Amino acid sequence: MPNLILVRHGQSQWNLENRFTGWWDVDLTEKGEAEAKAAGELMAAKGMLPDVAFTSYQTRAIRTLHIALRAACRLWIPETKDWRLNERHYGGLTGLDKQETRDKHGDEQVHIWRRSFDIPPPVLDRGSEFDLSSDARYAGIDVPQTESLKDTIERVLPYYTANIRPVLASGKTVIVSAHGNSLRALVKHLSGISDDDITGLEIPTGQPIVYPFEGGEPSGERYYLSEA
């Protein structure tokens, strides 16, 4: 029976520094590397071995995937990168310290920006420090200036339907190494979680989440591999 394995990248440098990251490309910390390695070792120990891999264009997710696959002796499997698995774009909040932003704008406003379903943060101005519209990896892509969770879902789910689900339907186990909000989009869809409830779902770093599939569709079960 094929399985879908979802892994949020290990701790990043800006996770550690408590900054809004979004599409900005930051690397893993030593703790993040250890989390990724532990995820791979756990997959090997549980016999949960992926046949095909998908990840975003962002270093923290790519390196998490590679470290985990190396630990599971599966570094050789086919791998596809796509920007539609990127983290949610945090717009004008990108790079800001989260606590300083709360002090400036108030807890309620920051909570709305972070956790509302369809209200995006302020836009990121073109040409500003964290604008990625001229980054080579996004050539030909209309880089967003901000995104809500709803916006993120609207790019993740069509990609999943067209590219990931057919691989699962063919009987192969798939690993997706991505980000808190792009994985929320998948969990919302696969588990039928409401718009209101999905915003409160926390996805921990480096903890594989497994969806068993039957006949090309999720069986309805979802569990952390560490608890299997």
mmCIF file of N, CA and C in Angstrom, residues 20-135:
data_model
loop_
_atom_site.group_PDB
_atom_site.id
_atom_site.type_symbol
_atom_site.label_atom_id
_atom_site.label_comp_id
_atom_site.label_asym_id
_atom_site.label_seq_id
_atom_site.Cartn_x
_atom_site.Cartn_y
_atom_site.Cartn_z
ATOM 1 N N PHE A 20 9.998 36.417 10.494
ATOM 2 C CA PHE A 20 9.119 35.976 9.416
ATOM 3 C C PHE A 20 9.978 35.628 8.199
ATOM 4 N N THR A 21 9.812 34.421 7.672
ATOM 5 C CA THR A 21 10.700 33.940 6.618
ATOM 6 C C THR A 21 10.028 33.912 5.252
ATOM 7 N N GLY A 22 8.925 33.171 5.136
ATOM 8 C CA GLY A 22 8.220 33.105 3.870
ATOM 9 C C GLY A 22 9.076 32.565 2.736
ATOM 10 N N TRP A 23 9.172 33.326 1.644
ATOM 11 C CA TRP A 23 9.922 32.876 0.472
ATOM 12 C C TRP A 23 11.416 33.151 0.584
ATOM 13 N N TRP A 24 11.845 33.899 1.582
ATOM 14 C CA TRP A 24 13.282 34.196 1.680
ATOM 15 C C TRP A 24 14.041 32.908 1.956
ATOM 16 N N ASP A 25 15.204 32.783 1.339
ATOM 17 C CA ASP A 25 15.934 31.519 1.381
ATOM 18 C C ASP A 25 16.950 31.516 2.514
ATOM 19 N N VAL A 26 16.652 30.785 3.559
ATOM 20 C CA VAL A 26 17.573 30.645 4.683
ATOM 21 C C VAL A 26 17.905 29.166 4.853
ATOM 22 N N ASP A 27 19.019 28.898 5.502
ATOM 23 C CA ASP A 27 19.491 27.522 5.653
ATOM 24 C C ASP A 27 19.048 26.940 6.995
ATOM 25 N N LEU A 28 19.320 25.664 7.163
ATOM 26 C CA LEU A 28 19.047 24.979 8.416
ATOM 27 C C LEU A 28 20.076 25.343 9.474
ATOM 28 N N THR A 29 19.659 25.281 10.724
ATOM 29 C CA THR A 29 20.595 25.327 11.839
ATOM 30 C C THR A 29 21.149 23.923 12.075
ATOM 31 N N GLU A 30 22.107 23.803 12.990
ATOM 32 C CA GLU A 30 22.592 22.464 13.349
ATOM 33 C C GLU A 30 21.450 21.608 13.901
ATOM 34 N N LYS A 31 20.568 22.231 14.678
ATOM 35 C CA LYS A 31 19.405 21.502 15.196
ATOM 36 C C LYS A 31 18.521 21.037 14.042
ATOM 37 N N GLY A 32 18.333 21.904 13.029
ATOM 38 C CA GLY A 32 17.525 21.540 11.879
ATOM 39 C C GLY A 32 18.120 20.374 11.114
ATOM 40 N N GLU A 33 19.438 20.371 10.967
ATOM 41 C CA GLU A 33 20.105 19.246 10.308
ATOM 42 C C GLU A 33 19.903 17.960 11.102
ATOM 43 N N ALA A 34 19.984 18.060 12.421
ATOM 44 C CA ALA A 34 19.784 16.879 13.273
ATOM 45 C C ALA A 34 18.345 16.379 13.176
ATOM 46 N N GLU A 35 17.386 17.304 13.097
ATOM 47 C CA GLU A 35 15.984 16.903 12.951
ATOM 48 C C GLU A 35 15.769 16.161 11.630
ATOM 49 N N ALA A 36 16.383 16.662 10.564
ATOM 50 C CA ALA A 36 16.256 16.012 9.260
ATOM 51 C C ALA A 36 16.871 14.621 9.281
ATOM 52 N N LYS A 37 18.042 14.491 9.877
ATOM 53 C CA LYS A 37 18.692 13.184 9.965
ATOM 54 C C LYS A 37 17.847 12.210 10.776
ATOM 55 N N ALA A 38 17.284 12.699 11.873
ATOM 56 C CA ALA A 38 16.448 11.839 12.715
ATOM 57 C C ALA A 38 15.206 11.377 11.959
ATOM 58 N N ALA A 39 14.655 12.258 11.109
ATOM 59 C CA ALA A 39 13.487 11.881 10.312
ATOM 60 C C ALA A 39 13.836 10.736 9.366
ATOM 61 N N GLY A 40 14.999 10.829 8.723
ATOM 62 C CA GLY A 40 15.425 9.766 7.825
ATOM 63 C C GLY A 40 15.702 8.467 8.544
ATOM 64 N N GLU A 41 16.341 8.558 9.697
ATOM 65 C CA GLU A 41 16.617 7.353 10.483
ATOM 66 C C GLU A 41 15.320 6.691 10.938
ATOM 67 N N LEU A 42 14.333 7.516 11.277
ATOM 68 C CA LEU A 42 13.039 6.980 11.689
ATOM 69 C C LEU A 42 12.349 6.273 10.522
ATOM 70 N N MET A 43 12.400 6.858 9.334
ATOM 71 C CA MET A 43 11.805 6.220 8.161
ATOM 72 C C MET A 43 12.451 4.854 7.908
ATOM 73 N N ALA A 44 13.771 4.810 8.039
ATOM 74 C CA ALA A 44 14.470 3.538 7.833
ATOM 75 C C ALA A 44 14.078 2.511 8.896
ATOM 76 N N ALA A 45 14.026 2.948 10.145
ATOM 77 C CA ALA A 45 13.701 2.039 11.239
ATOM 78 C C ALA A 45 12.281 1.485 11.121
ATOM 79 N N LYS A 46 11.357 2.298 10.600
ATOM 80 C CA LYS A 46 9.961 1.890 10.474
ATOM 81 C C LYS A 46 9.666 1.225 9.126
ATOM 82 N N GLY A 47 10.663 1.175 8.249
ATOM 83 C CA GLY A 47 10.435 0.605 6.933
ATOM 84 C C GLY A 47 9.541 1.453 6.054
ATOM 85 N N MET A 48 9.460 2.740 6.343
ATOM 86 C CA MET A 48 8.642 3.684 5.587
ATOM 87 C C MET A 48 9.550 4.372 4.567
ATOM 88 N N LEU A 49 9.810 3.685 3.473
ATOM 89 C CA LEU A 49 10.824 4.132 2.525
ATOM 90 C C LEU A 49 10.181 4.701 1.264
ATOM 91 N N PRO A 50 10.444 5.977 0.957
ATOM 92 C CA PRO A 50 9.831 6.605 -0.216
ATOM 93 C C PRO A 50 10.464 6.145 -1.529
ATOM 94 N N ASP A 51 9.648 6.164 -2.580
ATOM 95 C CA ASP A 51 10.105 5.835 -3.924
ATOM 96 C C ASP A 51 10.352 7.076 -4.775
ATOM 97 N N VAL A 52 9.645 8.165 -4.456
ATOM 98 C CA VAL A 52 9.703 9.405 -5.229
ATOM 99 C C VAL A 52 9.630 10.577 -4.255
ATOM 100 N N ALA A 53 10.344 11.653 -4.564
ATOM 101 C CA ALA A 53 10.399 12.818 -3.680
ATOM 102 C C ALA A 53 9.979 14.098 -4.398
ATOM 103 N N PHE A 54 9.322 14.969 -3.644
ATOM 104 C CA PHE A 54 8.971 16.305 -4.113
ATOM 105 C C PHE A 54 9.391 17.306 -3.047
ATOM 106 N N THR A 55 9.852 18.492 -3.487
ATOM 107 C CA THR A 55 10.206 19.546 -2.547
ATOM 108 C C THR A 55 10.049 20.902 -3.222
ATOM 109 N N SER A 56 10.312 21.942 -2.463
ATOM 110 C CA SER A 56 10.155 23.308 -2.961
ATOM 111 C C SER A 56 11.459 23.790 -3.585
ATOM 112 N N TYR A 57 11.505 25.079 -3.889
ATOM 113 C CA TYR A 57 12.730 25.701 -4.391
ATOM 114 C C TYR A 57 13.586 26.268 -3.260
ATOM 115 N N GLN A 58 13.234 25.991 -2.021
ATOM 116 C CA GLN A 58 13.881 26.657 -0.895
ATOM 117 C C GLN A 58 14.875 25.736 -0.190
ATOM 118 N N THR A 59 16.042 26.301 0.118
ATOM 119 C CA THR A 59 17.174 25.523 0.624
ATOM 120 C C THR A 59 16.819 24.698 1.845
ATOM 121 N N ARG A 60 16.077 25.258 2.774
ATOM 122 C CA ARG A 60 15.796 24.546 4.023
ATOM 123 C C ARG A 60 14.994 23.268 3.772
ATOM 124 N N ALA A 61 14.086 23.302 2.805
ATOM 125 C CA ALA A 61 13.308 22.099 2.483
ATOM 126 C C ALA A 61 14.134 21.116 1.660
ATOM 127 N N ILE A 62 14.919 21.624 0.717
ATOM 128 C CA ILE A 62 15.755 20.758 -0.116
ATOM 129 C C ILE A 62 16.780 20.017 0.732
ATOM 130 N N ARG A 63 17.445 20.746 1.618
ATOM 131 C CA ARG A 63 18.473 20.107 2.444
ATOM 132 C C ARG A 63 17.857 19.134 3.453
ATOM 133 N N THR A 64 16.688 19.464 3.971
ATOM 134 C CA THR A 64 15.997 18.523 4.855
ATOM 135 C C THR A 64 15.726 17.217 4.119
ATOM 136 N N LEU A 65 15.242 17.335 2.880
ATOM 137 C CA LEU A 65 14.984 16.147 2.076
ATOM 138 C C LEU A 65 16.256 15.336 1.873
ATOM 139 N N HIS A 66 17.329 15.992 1.468
ATOM 140 C CA HIS A 66 18.563 15.269 1.161
ATOM 141 C C HIS A 66 19.167 14.610 2.398
ATOM 142 N N ILE A 67 19.155 15.321 3.515
ATOM 143 C CA ILE A 67 19.704 14.753 4.748
ATOM 144 C C ILE A 67 18.878 13.547 5.187
ATOM 145 N N ALA A 68 17.542 13.680 5.110
ATOM 146 C CA ALA A 68 16.668 12.582 5.517
ATOM 147 C C ALA A 68 16.838 11.381 4.600
ATOM 148 N N LEU A 69 16.891 11.621 3.293
ATOM 149 C CA LEU A 69 17.038 10.507 2.354
ATOM 150 C C LEU A 69 18.387 9.818 2.509
ATOM 151 N N ARG A 70 19.416 10.616 2.776
ATOM 152 C CA ARG A 70 20.737 10.015 2.988
ATOM 153 C C ARG A 70 20.709 9.101 4.212
ATOM 154 N N ALA A 71 20.063 9.569 5.284
ATOM 155 C CA ALA A 71 19.992 8.771 6.509
ATOM 156 C C ALA A 71 19.178 7.494 6.296
ATOM 157 N N ALA A 72 18.227 7.554 5.352
ATOM 158 C CA ALA A 72 17.391 6.386 5.065
ATOM 159 C C ALA A 72 17.942 5.553 3.910
ATOM 160 N N CYS A 73 19.125 5.920 3.403
ATOM 161 C CA CYS A 73 19.741 5.234 2.258
ATOM 162 C C CYS A 73 18.835 5.269 1.022
ATOM 163 N N ARG A 74 18.162 6.429 0.817
ATOM 164 C CA ARG A 74 17.270 6.587 -0.332
ATOM 165 C C ARG A 74 17.601 7.854 -1.132
ATOM 166 N N LEU A 75 18.837 8.310 -1.042
ATOM 167 C CA LEU A 75 19.222 9.548 -1.722
ATOM 168 C C LEU A 75 19.110 9.424 -3.242
ATOM 169 N N TRP A 76 19.033 8.204 -3.738
ATOM 170 C CA TRP A 76 19.022 7.941 -5.172
ATOM 171 C C TRP A 76 17.644 8.083 -5.817
ATOM 172 N N ILE A 77 16.575 8.222 -5.047
ATOM 173 C CA ILE A 77 15.230 8.201 -5.642
ATOM 174 C C ILE A 77 14.973 9.467 -6.472
ATOM 175 N N PRO A 78 14.082 9.399 -7.473
ATOM 176 C CA PRO A 78 13.756 10.582 -8.277
ATOM 177 C C PRO A 78 13.224 11.725 -7.414
ATOM 178 N N GLU A 79 13.600 12.934 -7.781
ATOM 179 C CA GLU A 79 13.259 14.126 -6.989
ATOM 180 C C GLU A 79 12.802 15.252 -7.914
ATOM 181 N N THR A 80 11.720 15.909 -7.542
ATOM 182 C CA THR A 80 11.200 17.044 -8.301
ATOM 183 C C THR A 80 11.077 18.251 -7.384
ATOM 184 N N LYS A 81 11.586 19.385 -7.858
ATOM 185 C CA LYS A 81 11.453 20.646 -7.127
ATOM 186 C C LYS A 81 10.447 21.535 -7.849
ATOM 187 N N ASP A 82 9.611 22.243 -7.081
ATOM 188 C CA ASP A 82 8.650 23.158 -7.693
ATOM 189 C C ASP A 82 8.330 24.299 -6.728
ATOM 190 N N TRP A 83 8.239 25.509 -7.272
ATOM 191 C CA TRP A 83 7.988 26.695 -6.438
ATOM 192 C C TRP A 83 6.621 26.652 -5.782
ATOM 193 N N ARG A 84 5.703 25.865 -6.353
ATOM 194 C CA ARG A 84 4.354 25.828 -5.782
ATOM 195 C C ARG A 84 4.299 25.110 -4.446
ATOM 196 N N LEU A 85 5.394 24.450 -4.068
ATOM 197 C CA LEU A 85 5.496 23.858 -2.728
ATOM 198 C C LEU A 85 6.218 24.787 -1.752
ATOM 199 N N ASN A 86 6.578 25.992 -2.215
ATOM 200 C CA ASN A 86 7.211 26.977 -1.332
ATOM 201 C C ASN A 86 6.327 27.325 -0.138
ATOM 202 N N GLU A 87 6.971 27.894 0.866
ATOM 203 C CA GLU A 87 6.249 28.441 2.008
ATOM 204 C C GLU A 87 5.321 29.565 1.555
ATOM 205 N N ARG A 88 4.341 29.866 2.361
ATOM 206 C CA ARG A 88 3.501 31.055 2.138
ATOM 207 C C ARG A 88 4.383 32.303 2.103
ATOM 208 N N HIS A 89 4.061 33.231 1.196
ATOM 209 C CA HIS A 89 4.810 34.486 1.094
ATOM 210 C C HIS A 89 4.295 35.454 2.161
ATOM 211 N N TYR A 90 5.183 35.893 3.043
ATOM 212 C CA TYR A 90 4.764 36.764 4.141
ATOM 213 C C TYR A 90 4.820 38.251 3.808
ATOM 214 N N GLY A 91 4.994 38.580 2.534
ATOM 215 C CA GLY A 91 4.888 39.964 2.111
ATOM 216 C C GLY A 91 5.816 40.891 2.863
ATOM 217 N N GLY A 92 5.256 42.025 3.283
ATOM 218 C CA GLY A 92 6.045 43.055 3.959
ATOM 219 C C GLY A 92 6.525 42.670 5.342
ATOM 220 N N LEU A 93 6.067 41.523 5.860
ATOM 221 C CA LEU A 93 6.558 41.050 7.156
ATOM 222 C C LEU A 93 7.895 40.316 7.026
ATOM 223 N N THR A 94 8.263 39.950 5.802
ATOM 224 C CA THR A 94 9.471 39.153 5.577
ATOM 225 C C THR A 94 10.695 39.802 6.225
ATOM 226 N N GLY A 95 11.399 39.016 7.021
ATOM 227 C CA GLY A 95 12.623 39.493 7.661
ATOM 228 C C GLY A 95 12.418 40.153 9.001
ATOM 229 N N LEU A 96 11.166 40.482 9.353
ATOM 230 C CA LEU A 96 10.915 41.193 10.609
ATOM 231 C C LEU A 96 10.930 40.239 11.801
ATOM 232 N N ASP A 97 11.398 40.748 12.920
ATOM 233 C CA ASP A 97 11.338 40.022 14.179
ATOM 234 C C ASP A 97 9.879 39.930 14.626
ATOM 235 N N LYS A 98 9.431 38.740 14.967
ATOM 236 C CA LYS A 98 8.012 38.554 15.279
ATOM 237 C C LYS A 98 7.583 39.316 16.524
ATOM 238 N N GLN A 99 8.420 39.318 17.560
ATOM 239 C CA GLN A 99 8.040 40.024 18.782
ATOM 240 C C GLN A 99 8.046 41.533 18.562
ATOM 241 N N GLU A 100 9.032 42.049 17.840
ATOM 242 C CA GLU A 100 9.063 43.481 17.552
ATOM 243 C C GLU A 100 7.848 43.891 16.721
ATOM 244 N N THR A 101 7.417 43.009 15.825
ATOM 245 C CA THR A 101 6.234 43.293 15.013
ATOM 246 C C THR A 101 4.990 43.320 15.889
ATOM 247 N N ARG A 102 4.906 42.426 16.869
ATOM 248 C CA ARG A 102 3.781 42.459 17.813
ATOM 249 C C ARG A 102 3.799 43.751 18.632
ATOM 250 N N ASP A 103 4.973 44.160 19.076
ATOM 251 C CA ASP A 103 5.081 45.377 19.871
ATOM 252 C C ASP A 103 4.637 46.598 19.075
ATOM 253 N N LYS A 104 4.912 46.577 17.780
ATOM 254 C CA LYS A 104 4.599 47.734 16.921
ATOM 255 C C LYS A 104 3.135 47.753 16.497
ATOM 256 N N HIS A 105 2.609 46.599 16.098
ATOM 257 C CA HIS A 105 1.271 46.550 15.511
ATOM 258 C C HIS A 105 0.208 45.953 16.437
ATOM 259 N N GLY A 106 0.638 45.342 17.538
ATOM 260 C CA GLY A 106 -0.302 44.725 18.466
ATOM 261 C C GLY A 106 -0.497 43.252 18.187
ATOM 262 N N ASP A 107 -0.747 42.505 19.253
ATOM 263 C CA ASP A 107 -0.893 41.055 19.125
ATOM 264 C C ASP A 107 -2.043 40.673 18.198
ATOM 265 N N GLU A 108 -3.148 41.412 18.284
ATOM 266 C CA GLU A 108 -4.333 41.051 17.498
ATOM 267 C C GLU A 108 -4.069 41.174 15.999
ATOM 268 N N GLN A 109 -3.441 42.271 15.599
ATOM 269 C CA GLN A 109 -3.175 42.460 14.174
ATOM 270 C C GLN A 109 -2.193 41.417 13.648
ATOM 271 N N VAL A 110 -1.154 41.129 14.405
ATOM 272 C CA VAL A 110 -0.180 40.127 13.963
ATOM 273 C C VAL A 110 -0.829 38.747 13.905
ATOM 274 N N HIS A 111 -1.706 38.462 14.857
ATOM 275 C CA HIS A 111 -2.417 37.183 14.830
ATOM 276 C C HIS A 111 -3.268 37.074 13.572
ATOM 277 N N ILE A 112 -3.924 38.148 13.166
ATOM 278 C CA ILE A 112 -4.725 38.143 11.935
ATOM 279 C C ILE A 112 -3.830 37.867 10.732
ATOM 280 N N TRP A 113 -2.700 38.547 10.647
ATOM 281 C CA TRP A 113 -1.787 38.331 9.520
ATOM 282 C C TRP A 113 -1.268 36.901 9.480
ATOM 283 N N ARG A 114 -0.970 36.351 10.651
ATOM 284 C CA ARG A 114 -0.366 35.016 10.701
ATOM 285 C C ARG A 114 -1.384 33.900 10.580
ATOM 286 N N ARG A 115 -2.573 34.068 11.174
ATOM 287 C CA ARG A 115 -3.457 32.922 11.363
ATOM 288 C C ARG A 115 -4.824 33.040 10.688
ATOM 289 N N SER A 116 -5.161 34.176 10.098
ATOM 290 C CA SER A 116 -6.433 34.221 9.392
ATOM 291 C C SER A 116 -6.321 33.393 8.118
ATOM 292 N N PHE A 117 -7.453 32.931 7.619
ATOM 293 C CA PHE A 117 -7.449 32.055 6.448
ATOM 294 C C PHE A 117 -7.238 32.839 5.154
ATOM 295 N N ASP A 118 -7.850 34.006 5.048
ATOM 296 C CA ASP A 118 -7.853 34.698 3.759
ATOM 297 C C ASP A 118 -7.428 36.166 3.814
ATOM 298 N N ILE A 119 -6.804 36.598 4.909
ATOM 299 C CA ILE A 119 -6.306 37.976 5.009
ATOM 300 C C ILE A 119 -4.784 37.941 4.922
ATOM 301 N N PRO A 120 -4.198 38.471 3.849
ATOM 302 C CA PRO A 120 -2.735 38.436 3.706
ATOM 303 C C PRO A 120 -2.058 39.558 4.481
ATOM 304 N N PRO A 121 -0.764 39.416 4.755
ATOM 305 C CA PRO A 121 0.012 40.512 5.336
ATOM 306 C C PRO A 121 0.148 41.656 4.328
ATOM 307 N N PRO A 122 0.718 42.791 4.752
ATOM 308 C CA PRO A 122 0.969 43.886 3.811
ATOM 309 C C PRO A 122 1.857 43.402 2.664
ATOM 310 N N VAL A 123 1.718 44.037 1.492
ATOM 311 C CA VAL A 123 2.505 43.616 0.334
ATOM 312 C C VAL A 123 3.973 43.994 0.524
ATOM 313 N N LEU A 124 4.834 43.217 -0.138
ATOM 314 C CA LEU A 124 6.267 43.516 -0.187
ATOM 315 C C LEU A 124 6.535 44.320 -1.453
ATOM 316 N N ASP A 125 7.093 45.483 -1.304
ATOM 317 C CA ASP A 125 7.332 46.360 -2.455
ATOM 318 C C ASP A 125 8.358 45.762 -3.405
ATOM 319 N N ARG A 126 8.106 45.880 -4.695
ATOM 320 C CA ARG A 126 9.075 45.467 -5.692
ATOM 321 C C ARG A 126 10.366 46.277 -5.527
ATOM 322 N N GLY A 127 11.482 45.580 -5.628
ATOM 323 C CA GLY A 127 12.768 46.250 -5.501
ATOM 324 C C GLY A 127 13.244 46.429 -4.077
ATOM 325 N N SER A 128 12.442 46.009 -3.093
ATOM 326 C CA SER A 128 12.857 46.128 -1.698
ATOM 327 C C SER A 128 13.824 44.999 -1.339
ATOM 328 N N GLU A 129 14.364 45.051 -0.154
ATOM 329 C CA GLU A 129 15.461 44.160 0.240
ATOM 330 C C GLU A 129 15.142 42.683 0.039
ATOM 331 N N PHE A 130 13.917 42.264 0.340
ATOM 332 C CA PHE A 130 13.580 40.838 0.306
ATOM 333 C C PHE A 130 12.735 40.456 -0.907
ATOM 334 N N ASP A 131 12.693 41.333 -1.900
ATOM 335 C CA ASP A 131 11.970 41.025 -3.136
ATOM 336 C C ASP A 131 12.758 39.997 -3.955
ATOM 337 N N LEU A 132 12.095 38.923 -4.376
ATOM 338 C CA LEU A 132 12.753 37.843 -5.112
ATOM 339 C C LEU A 132 12.345 37.796 -6.586
ATOM 340 N N SER A 133 11.722 38.850 -7.073
ATOM 341 C CA SER A 133 11.214 38.819 -8.447
ATOM 342 C C SER A 133 12.326 38.715 -9.484
ATOM 343 N N SER A 134 13.565 39.089 -9.118
ATOM 344 C CA SER A 134 14.683 38.969 -10.063
ATOM 345 C C SER A 134 15.582 37.772 -9.764
ATOM 346 N N ASP A 135 15.193 36.929 -8.798
ATOM 347 C CA ASP A 135 15.968 35.739 -8.455
ATOM 348 C C ASP A 135 15.889 34.736 -9.605
#
